[in-house]
XYZ file of C-alpha atoms in Angstrom:
94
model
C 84.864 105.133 94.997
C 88.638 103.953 94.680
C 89.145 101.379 97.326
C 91.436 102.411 100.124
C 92.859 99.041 101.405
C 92.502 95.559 100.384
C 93.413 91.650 101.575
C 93.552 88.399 100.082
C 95.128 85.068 100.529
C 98.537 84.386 99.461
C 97.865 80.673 97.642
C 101.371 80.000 99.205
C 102.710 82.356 96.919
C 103.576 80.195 94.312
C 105.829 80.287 91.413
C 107.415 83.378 90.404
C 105.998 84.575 94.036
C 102.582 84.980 91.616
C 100.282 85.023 94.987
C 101.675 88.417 96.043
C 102.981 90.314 93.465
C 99.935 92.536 93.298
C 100.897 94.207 96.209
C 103.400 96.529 94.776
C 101.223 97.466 92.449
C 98.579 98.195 94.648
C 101.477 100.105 96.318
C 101.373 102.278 93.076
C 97.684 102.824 93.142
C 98.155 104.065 96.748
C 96.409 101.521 97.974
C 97.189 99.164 101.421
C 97.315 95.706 100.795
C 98.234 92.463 102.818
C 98.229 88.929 101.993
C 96.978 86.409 104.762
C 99.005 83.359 104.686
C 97.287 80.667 102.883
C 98.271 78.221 106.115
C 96.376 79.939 108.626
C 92.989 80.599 106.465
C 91.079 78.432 103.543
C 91.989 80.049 100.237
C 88.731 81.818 99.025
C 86.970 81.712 102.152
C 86.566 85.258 103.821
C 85.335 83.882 107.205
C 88.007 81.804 107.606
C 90.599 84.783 107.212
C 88.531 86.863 109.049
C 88.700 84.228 112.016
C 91.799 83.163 112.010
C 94.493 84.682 108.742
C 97.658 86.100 109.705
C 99.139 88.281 107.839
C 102.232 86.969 105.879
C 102.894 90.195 103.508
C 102.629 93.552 103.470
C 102.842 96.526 101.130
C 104.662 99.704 102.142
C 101.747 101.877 102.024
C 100.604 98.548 104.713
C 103.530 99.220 106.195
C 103.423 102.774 106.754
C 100.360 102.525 108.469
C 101.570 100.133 111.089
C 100.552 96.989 109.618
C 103.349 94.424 109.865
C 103.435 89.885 108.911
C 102.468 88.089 111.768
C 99.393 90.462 112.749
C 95.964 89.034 112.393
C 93.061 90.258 109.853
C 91.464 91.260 112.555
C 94.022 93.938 113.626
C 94.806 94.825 110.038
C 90.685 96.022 109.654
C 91.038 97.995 113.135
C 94.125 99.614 112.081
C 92.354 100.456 108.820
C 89.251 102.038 110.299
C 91.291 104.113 112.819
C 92.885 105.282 109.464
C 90.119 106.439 107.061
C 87.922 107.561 110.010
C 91.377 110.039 110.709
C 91.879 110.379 106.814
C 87.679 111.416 106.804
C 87.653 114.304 109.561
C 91.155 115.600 107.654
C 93.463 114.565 110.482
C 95.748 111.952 108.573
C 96.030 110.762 104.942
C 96.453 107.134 104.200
């Protein structure tokens, strides 16, 4: 099953902006992607950017769906089950 939207931590992005450049290609893929900033959430450590990550990047297929920096993980995963449970009945495509 292809995955339909993703999140990870952005390291701080790093040289070269290496902590976020997968996000356009996940654009590519068609898939929505955000990076939580590596300042409010433990690199590697889900609960922490489940708890408290705020999104610092976006893709535009994020983007299109609403999903804008600043916004918590939290909101990101509610924005994303309103979407596939619309994309499912064949009311919206993400």
């Amino acid at each position: 099953v292809p995955a339909a939207a993703c999140a990870f931590n952005d390291a701080g992005v790093g040289a070269n902006g290496v902590g976020i450049t997968r996000l356009a290609a996940l654009d590519t893929r068609g898939i929505v992607a955000v990076t939580v900033d590596c300042m409010s959430a433990r690199i590697g450590d889900a609960r922490s950017m489940w708890d408290s990550g705020k999104i610092s990047y976006v893709n535009e297929k994020a983007r299109a769906c609403g999903i804008n920096p600043g916004q918590t993980l939290q909101v990101f995963a509610a924005v994303m089950r309103q979407a596939i449970k619309k994309h499912s009945a064949g009311v919206a495509k993400i």
